[in-house]
Amino acid sequence: MTDFLSGRAYTFSTADKEEGGERIIYLDAVWLLNLLMDGMILSLTQGITRAKSSKTRMIAGAFVASTIVPITIYMPDSWLVGSFGKIFFSMFIIWVAFSYTSLRAFFVQWISFYFITFAIGGSMMGVHYFLATEISLQGGSIVTFSGGYGDPVSWLFVVIGFPCSFVFTKWRLNQVSVHKMKLEDIYDVTVEWNGRTAHCKGLVDSGNQLVDPVSRKMVFLADSFLWEQFFSKEQLQQLEVDHVVTALADLPDDIQSSVRLVPYQAAGVTGQLLVTLLVDKITVKTESGNLEMKAPLLGVQQQDLTHDRLYQMLIHPHLMVKGKSA
């Protein structure tokens, strides 16, 4: 049974007697099934909202949530079965399962609990429908029927669906967190060099403290997306460090005058050289105005900085402090 008004999801396991055609509800099996499903829903709610809780509170919350099964069966006329009772009951579940920090956090947890329950309830209905399981509507709730100790579809959903949903949700939350963190530090960037202009997206790299030891200029880093706006692919290949070291004289005069080799250390490896160009200006567009850095060094990265091309430049963090507002 999936009760969409209360945000509850549970299944009645029934069997027909040979005489009288009565339906028998195996309460212990149904209660266990819904206890597991409630635990899954609360775990996903905690993962989405990052709510503070403990194993004891989560187990207690799942147990309280599962008590709606005997209440619905033995007290169908109880006020808890009504709309107001369902709202109160779902709030009580959240209060038991998670530590109270603020009214806003409580409301977000409550809404997320409903959202996840509706999503899982809809998935259950879809699976039941796909497998041609008997479904009927009773008292505003969706009821599925099967023989024996529990609906095999529901048990399969809990045994297989819970681990998969938990792992997938945790992975997606981590991805969203990283993506959000990146977006907060990504800006539109304009690079001017030798009378030409290139545009790209730049990420403020707090770990980038690279400066030229001779000129003390900040070193930025850009990948091929930006450099191809200045050079052809053949010219860009000539800017590989081995070629610059051995055949710098073969480069055009405007490139020769701009090239600087900057020593750097990466992943514990010392003695590396980075090919950089002395560009005219880098401009970073921010909400509070444009930040400019004149005559910085821009490193040449032949590969993409990120596989999704979310950004194409690593911005030196000191620019955000020392850059001149325009």
CSV table of C-alpha atoms in Angstrom, one decimal:
chain,number,residue,atom,x,y,z
A,1,MET,CA,0.0,0.0,0.0
A,2,THR,CA,1.3,3.4,-0.9
A,3,ASP,CA,-0.4,6.3,1.0
A,4,PHE,CA,0.4,9.4,-0.9
A,5,LEU,CA,-1.3,11.8,1.5
A,6,SER,CA,0.9,10.8,4.5
A,7,GLY,CA,4.0,10.3,2.6
A,8,ARG,CA,4.0,6.6,3.6
A,9,ALA,CA,4.8,3.6,1.4
A,10,TYR,CA,3.9,0.1,2.4
A,11,THR,CA,2.5,-3.1,0.9
A,12,PHE,CA,-0.2,-5.4,2.1
A,13,SER,CA,0.7,-9.1,1.6
A,14,THR,CA,-2.5,-11.1,1.2
A,15,ALA,CA,-3.6,-14.6,0.5
A,16,ASP,CA,-7.1,-15.9,-0.4
A,17,LYS,CA,-8.5,-18.7,1.7
A,18,GLU,CA,-10.2,-21.5,-0.2
A,19,GLU,CA,-13.4,-21.0,1.9
A,20,GLY,CA,-15.0,-17.6,2.0
A,21,GLY,CA,-12.4,-15.9,-0.2
A,22,GLU,CA,-11.1,-13.9,2.8
A,23,ARG,CA,-7.9,-12.0,2.5
A,24,ILE,CA,-5.3,-12.7,5.2
A,25,ILE,CA,-2.7,-10.0,6.0
A,26,TYR,CA,0.6,-11.3,7.3
A,27,LEU,CA,1.3,-8.3,9.6
A,28,ASP,CA,4.7,-9.4,10.7
A,29,ALA,CA,6.1,-9.7,7.2
A,30,VAL,CA,4.4,-6.5,6.0
A,31,TRP,CA,5.7,-4.6,9.1
A,32,LEU,CA,9.3,-5.8,8.5
A,33,LEU,CA,9.0,-4.9,4.8
A,34,ASN,CA,7.9,-1.4,5.6
A,35,LEU,CA,10.4,-1.0,8.4
A,36,LEU,CA,13.2,-1.6,5.8
A,37,MET,CA,11.5,0.8,3.3
A,38,ASP,CA,11.1,3.5,5.9
A,39,GLY,CA,14.8,3.1,6.8
A,40,MET,CA,15.7,3.6,3.2
A,41,ILE,CA,13.5,6.7,2.8
A,42,LEU,CA,15.0,8.3,6.0
A,43,SER,CA,18.5,7.4,4.9
A,44,LEU,CA,18.0,9.1,1.5
A,45,THR,CA,16.4,12.1,3.2
A,46,GLN,CA,19.4,12.4,5.5
A,47,GLY,CA,21.7,12.2,2.5
A,48,ILE,CA,19.9,14.9,0.5
A,49,THR,CA,19.5,17.3,3.5
A,50,ARG,CA,22.7,16.4,5.3
A,51,ALA,CA,20.7,16.3,8.5
A,52,LYS,CA,22.4,15.4,11.8
A,53,SER,CA,21.3,12.1,13.2
A,54,SER,CA,22.6,8.9,14.7
A,55,LYS,CA,21.9,5.2,14.1
A,56,THR,CA,19.7,5.0,17.1
A,57,ARG,CA,17.6,7.9,16.0
A,58,MET,CA,17.4,6.6,12.4
A,59,ILE,CA,16.2,3.2,13.6
A,60,ALA,CA,13.7,4.8,16.0
A,61,GLY,CA,12.4,7.0,13.2
A,62,ALA,CA,12.0,4.0,10.9
A,63,PHE,CA,10.2,2.1,13.6
A,64,VAL,CA,7.8,5.0,14.3
A,65,ALA,CA,7.1,5.4,10.6
A,66,SER,CA,6.3,1.7,10.2
A,67,THR,CA,3.7,1.8,13.0
A,68,ILE,CA,1.3,3.3,10.5
A,69,VAL,CA,0.8,-0.2,9.1
A,70,PRO,CA,-0.9,-1.7,12.2
A,71,ILE,CA,-2.7,1.7,12.9
A,72,THR,CA,-4.2,1.6,9.4
A,73,ILE,CA,-5.2,-2.1,9.7
A,74,TYR,CA,-6.6,-2.1,13.3
A,75,MET,CA,-7.7,1.5,13.6
A,76,PRO,CA,-8.9,2.6,10.1
A,77,ASP,CA,-11.1,5.3,11.7
A,78,SER,CA,-8.3,6.8,13.7
A,79,TRP,CA,-7.6,10.6,13.3
A,80,LEU,CA,-4.1,9.6,12.3
A,81,VAL,CA,-5.5,8.1,9.1
A,82,GLY,CA,-7.0,11.4,8.1
A,83,SER,CA,-5.2,14.2,6.2
A,84,PHE,CA,-4.3,16.2,9.4
A,85,GLY,CA,-3.2,13.1,11.2
A,86,LYS,CA,-0.9,12.1,8.3
A,87,ILE,CA,0.7,15.6,8.3
A,88,PHE,CA,1.3,15.4,12.1
A,89,PHE,CA,2.6,11.8,11.9
A,90,SER,CA,5.1,12.6,9.1
A,91,MET,CA,6.4,15.6,11.1
A,92,PHE,CA,6.7,13.4,14.2
A,93,ILE,CA,8.8,10.9,12.1
A,94,ILE,CA,11.2,13.7,11.1
A,95,TRP,CA,11.4,15.0,14.8
A,96,VAL,CA,12.3,11.5,16.0
A,97,ALA,CA,14.8,10.6,13.1
A,98,PHE,CA,16.8,13.8,13.0
A,99,SER,CA,18.3,16.3,15.5
A,100,TYR,CA,16.4,19.6,15.6
A,101,THR,CA,18.6,22.5,14.6
A,102,SER,CA,16.2,25.1,13.2
A,103,LEU,CA,12.7,25.5,12.0
A,104,ARG,CA,14.0,26.0,8.4
A,105,ALA,CA,16.1,22.8,8.5
A,106,PHE,CA,13.2,20.9,9.9
A,107,PHE,CA,10.9,22.1,7.1
A,108,VAL,CA,13.5,21.2,4.5
A,109,GLN,CA,13.8,17.7,6.0
A,110,TRP,CA,10.1,17.3,6.1
A,111,ILE,CA,9.6,18.4,2.4
A,112,SER,CA,12.5,16.2,1.3
A,113,PHE,CA,11.0,13.2,3.1
A,114,TYR,CA,7.7,13.7,1.2
A,115,PHE,CA,9.6,14.2,-2.1
A,116,ILE,CA,11.6,11.0,-1.7
A,117,THR,CA,8.5,9.0,-0.6
A,118,PHE,CA,6.5,10.2,-3.6
A,119,ALA,CA,9.4,9.3,-6.0
A,120,ILE,CA,9.8,5.8,-4.5
A,121,GLY,CA,6.0,5.3,-4.4
A,122,GLY,CA,5.8,6.3,-8.1
A,123,SER,CA,8.6,3.9,-8.9
A,124,MET,CA,6.8,1.1,-7.0
A,125,MET,CA,3.6,1.7,-8.9
A,126,GLY,CA,5.5,1.7,-12.2
A,127,VAL,CA,7.2,-1.7,-11.4
A,128,HIS,CA,3.9,-3.2,-10.2
A,129,TYR,CA,2.2,-2.0,-13.4
A,130,PHE,CA,5.0,-3.3,-15.6
A,131,LEU,CA,4.9,-6.7,-14.0
A,132,ALA,CA,1.1,-6.8,-14.1
A,133,THR,CA,0.6,-7.0,-10.4
A,134,GLU,CA,-2.9,-6.5,-9.1
A,135,ILE,CA,-3.4,-2.9,-7.9
A,136,SER,CA,-6.5,-1.3,-6.5
A,137,LEU,CA,-7.4,2.0,-4.7
A,138,GLN,CA,-8.8,1.8,-1.1
A,139,GLY,CA,-9.4,4.8,1.0
A,140,GLY,CA,-7.1,7.1,-0.9
A,141,SER,CA,-4.3,4.5,-0.8
A,142,ILE,CA,-2.8,2.3,-3.5
A,143,VAL,CA,-3.0,-1.4,-2.5
A,144,THR,CA,-1.1,-4.2,-4.2
A,145,PHE,CA,-2.1,-7.9,-3.7
A,146,SER,CA,0.0,-11.0,-3.7
A,147,GLY,CA,0.0,-14.4,-2.0
A,148,GLY,CA,2.3,-15.5,0.7
A,149,TYR,CA,4.5,-13.4,3.0
A,150,GLY,CA,4.9,-10.2,1.1
A,151,ASP,CA,4.9,-8.8,-2.4
A,152,PRO,CA,8.0,-10.2,-4.2
A,153,VAL,CA,8.3,-7.0,-6.1
A,154,SER,CA,8.4,-5.0,-2.9
A,155,TRP,CA,10.9,-7.3,-1.3
A,156,LEU,CA,13.0,-7.2,-4.4
A,157,PHE,CA,12.8,-3.4,-4.4
A,158,VAL,CA,14.1,-3.3,-0.8
A,159,VAL,CA,16.8,-5.9,-1.1
A,160,ILE,CA,18.2,-4.6,-4.4
A,161,GLY,CA,16.8,-1.1,-4.7
A,162,PHE,CA,18.0,0.2,-1.3
A,163,PRO,CA,21.8,-0.5,-1.8
A,164,CYS,CA,21.6,0.8,-5.4
A,165,SER,CA,19.6,3.9,-4.4
A,166,PHE,CA,21.9,4.6,-1.4
A,167,VAL,CA,25.1,4.4,-3.4
A,168,PHE,CA,23.7,6.3,-6.4
A,169,THR,CA,22.3,9.1,-4.2
A,170,LYS,CA,25.5,9.4,-2.2
A,171,TRP,CA,27.5,9.6,-5.5
A,172,ARG,CA,25.2,12.2,-7.0
A,173,LEU,CA,25.3,14.3,-3.9
A,174,ASN,CA,29.1,14.3,-4.0
A,175,GLN,CA,29.0,15.3,-7.6
A,176,VAL,CA,26.5,18.0,-7.1
A,177,SER,CA,28.6,19.4,-4.1
A,178,VAL,CA,31.8,19.5,-6.2
A,179,HIS,CA,29.9,21.0,-9.2
A,180,LYS,CA,28.4,23.6,-7.0
A,181,MET,CA,31.7,24.5,-5.4
A,182,LYS,CA,33.2,24.8,-8.9
A,183,LEU,CA,30.4,27.0,-10.2
A,184,GLU,CA,30.8,29.4,-7.3
A,185,ASP,CA,34.5,30.1,-8.3
A,186,ILE,CA,34.1,30.2,-12.1
A,187,TYR,CA,34.2,33.5,-14.0
A,188,ASP,CA,34.2,34.8,-17.5
A,189,VAL,CA,37.8,35.6,-18.5
A,190,THR,CA,39.2,37.7,-21.4
A,191,VAL,CA,42.8,37.4,-22.5
A,192,GLU,CA,44.5,40.1,-24.6
A,193,TRP,CA,47.8,39.4,-26.4
A,194,ASN,CA,49.5,40.9,-29.4
A,195,GLY,CA,46.4,42.9,-30.4
A,196,ARG,CA,44.1,39.9,-30.3
A,197,THR,CA,41.4,38.8,-27.7
A,198,ALA,CA,40.3,35.3,-26.5
A,199,HIS,CA,37.5,34.4,-24.2
A,200,CYS,CA,37.1,31.4,-21.8
A,201,LYS,CA,35.8,30.3,-18.4
A,202,GLY,CA,38.2,30.4,-15.5
A,203,LEU,CA,38.3,28.7,-12.1
A,204,VAL,CA,39.9,30.3,-9.1
A,205,ASP,CA,42.5,27.8,-8.1
A,206,SER,CA,43.3,28.3,-4.4
A,207,GLY,CA,46.1,25.8,-4.6
A,208,ASN,CA,47.9,27.7,-7.3
A,209,GLN,CA,50.7,29.8,-5.8
A,210,LEU,CA,53.0,29.6,-8.8
A,211,VAL,CA,55.0,32.8,-9.6
A,212,ASP,CA,58.0,33.3,-11.9
A,213,PRO,CA,61.1,33.3,-9.6
A,214,VAL,CA,62.8,35.9,-11.8
A,215,SER,CA,60.1,38.5,-12.5
A,216,ARG,CA,57.8,37.5,-9.6
A,217,LYS,CA,54.8,37.6,-12.0
A,218,MET,CA,51.7,35.5,-11.3
A,219,VAL,CA,51.4,32.4,-13.4
A,220,PHE,CA,47.9,31.5,-14.8
A,221,LEU,CA,47.3,28.3,-16.8
A,222,ALA,CA,45.1,27.9,-19.8
A,223,ASP,CA,44.3,24.8,-22.0
A,224,SER,CA,44.0,24.4,-25.7
A,225,PHE,CA,40.5,25.9,-25.9
A,226,LEU,CA,41.9,29.3,-25.2
A,227,TRP,CA,45.2,28.9,-27.1
A,228,GLU,CA,43.6,27.8,-30.3
A,229,GLN,CA,41.9,31.2,-30.4
A,230,PHE,CA,45.5,32.6,-30.8
A,231,PHE,CA,47.4,29.9,-32.7
A,232,SER,CA,46.8,27.1,-35.2
A,233,LYS,CA,47.2,23.5,-34.0
A,234,GLU,CA,50.6,23.4,-35.7
A,235,GLN,CA,51.8,26.5,-33.8
A,236,LEU,CA,50.4,25.2,-30.6
A,237,GLN,CA,52.4,22.0,-30.9
A,238,GLN,CA,55.5,24.1,-31.3
A,239,LEU,CA,54.9,25.4,-27.8
A,240,GLU,CA,55.5,22.1,-26.2
A,241,VAL,CA,58.3,22.3,-23.7
A,242,ASP,CA,60.7,20.0,-25.5
A,243,HIS,CA,60.4,22.0,-28.7
A,244,VAL,CA,60.7,25.3,-27.0
A,245,VAL,CA,63.9,24.2,-25.2
A,246,THR,CA,65.5,22.8,-28.4
A,247,ALA,CA,64.2,25.0,-31.1
A,248,LEU,CA,63.1,28.4,-29.7
A,249,ALA,CA,64.7,30.2,-32.6
A,250,ASP,CA,62.3,28.5,-35.0
A,251,LEU,CA,59.3,30.2,-33.5
A,252,PRO,CA,57.9,33.4,-34.9
A,253,ASP,CA,59.4,36.6,-33.5
A,254,ASP,CA,56.2,37.7,-31.6
A,255,ILE,CA,56.0,34.3,-29.9
A,256,GLN,CA,59.8,34.3,-29.1
A,257,SER,CA,59.5,37.6,-27.3
A,258,SER,CA,56.6,36.4,-25.2
A,259,VAL,CA,57.8,32.9,-24.2
A,260,ARG,CA,59.1,32.4,-20.6
A,261,LEU,CA,60.1,29.0,-19.1
A,262,VAL,CA,59.0,28.8,-15.5
A,263,PRO,CA,60.2,26.0,-13.1
A,264,TYR,CA,57.5,24.3,-11.1
A,265,GLN,CA,56.8,21.3,-9.0
A,266,ALA,CA,53.9,18.9,-9.5
A,267,ALA,CA,52.9,15.8,-7.6
A,268,GLY,CA,56.3,15.7,-5.8
A,269,VAL,CA,58.3,15.9,-9.1
A,270,THR,CA,60.8,18.8,-9.2
A,271,GLY,CA,62.8,20.2,-12.0
A,272,GLN,CA,59.8,20.6,-14.4
A,273,LEU,CA,59.5,23.5,-16.8
A,274,LEU,CA,56.2,25.2,-17.8
A,275,VAL,CA,56.0,27.1,-21.1
A,276,THR,CA,54.3,30.4,-20.5
A,277,LEU,CA,53.6,33.5,-22.6
A,278,LEU,CA,53.7,37.1,-21.4
A,279,VAL,CA,50.3,38.3,-22.4
A,280,ASP,CA,49.1,41.9,-22.4
A,281,LYS,CA,46.2,41.6,-20.0
A,282,ILE,CA,43.9,39.2,-18.2
A,283,THR,CA,40.4,40.4,-17.3
A,284,VAL,CA,38.1,38.5,-14.9
A,285,LYS,CA,34.5,39.5,-14.9
A,286,THR,CA,32.9,39.4,-11.3
A,287,GLU,CA,29.7,40.5,-9.8
A,288,SER,CA,31.4,43.5,-8.2
A,289,GLY,CA,33.2,44.6,-11.4
A,290,ASN,CA,36.0,43.5,-13.6
A,291,LEU,CA,39.4,42.6,-12.2
A,292,GLU,CA,42.4,43.3,-14.5
A,293,MET,CA,46.0,42.0,-14.3
A,294,LYS,CA,48.4,43.6,-16.8
A,295,ALA,CA,51.4,41.6,-18.2
A,296,PRO,CA,50.9,38.3,-16.3
A,297,LEU,CA,52.3,35.0,-17.4
A,298,LEU,CA,49.9,32.5,-18.9
A,299,GLY,CA,50.9,28.8,-19.0
A,300,VAL,CA,50.3,26.6,-22.0
A,301,GLN,CA,48.4,23.4,-21.2
A,302,GLN,CA,48.1,21.2,-24.3
A,303,GLN,CA,45.2,19.0,-22.9
A,304,ASP,CA,41.8,20.0,-21.4
A,305,LEU,CA,41.9,21.1,-17.8
A,306,THR,CA,38.7,19.2,-17.1
A,307,HIS,CA,36.9,16.5,-19.0
A,308,ASP,CA,33.6,18.3,-19.1
A,309,ARG,CA,35.2,21.6,-20.2
A,310,LEU,CA,33.5,23.4,-17.4
A,311,TYR,CA,36.4,25.8,-17.3
A,312,GLN,CA,39.5,26.3,-19.5
A,313,MET,CA,41.7,28.4,-17.2
A,314,LEU,CA,43.1,28.3,-13.7
A,315,ILE,CA,43.0,31.8,-12.2
A,316,HIS,CA,45.8,32.7,-9.8
A,317,PRO,CA,44.0,33.4,-6.4
A,318,HIS,CA,46.0,36.6,-5.8
A,319,LEU,CA,44.3,38.2,-8.8
A,320,MET,CA,41.0,38.3,-6.7
A,321,VAL,CA,42.9,40.4,-4.1
A,322,LYS,CA,45.5,42.3,-6.1
A,323,GLY,CA,43.7,42.7,-9.4
A,324,LYS,CA,42.9,46.3,-10.4
A,325,SER,CA,39.2,47.0,-10.7
A,326,ALA,CA,38.0,48.3,-14.0
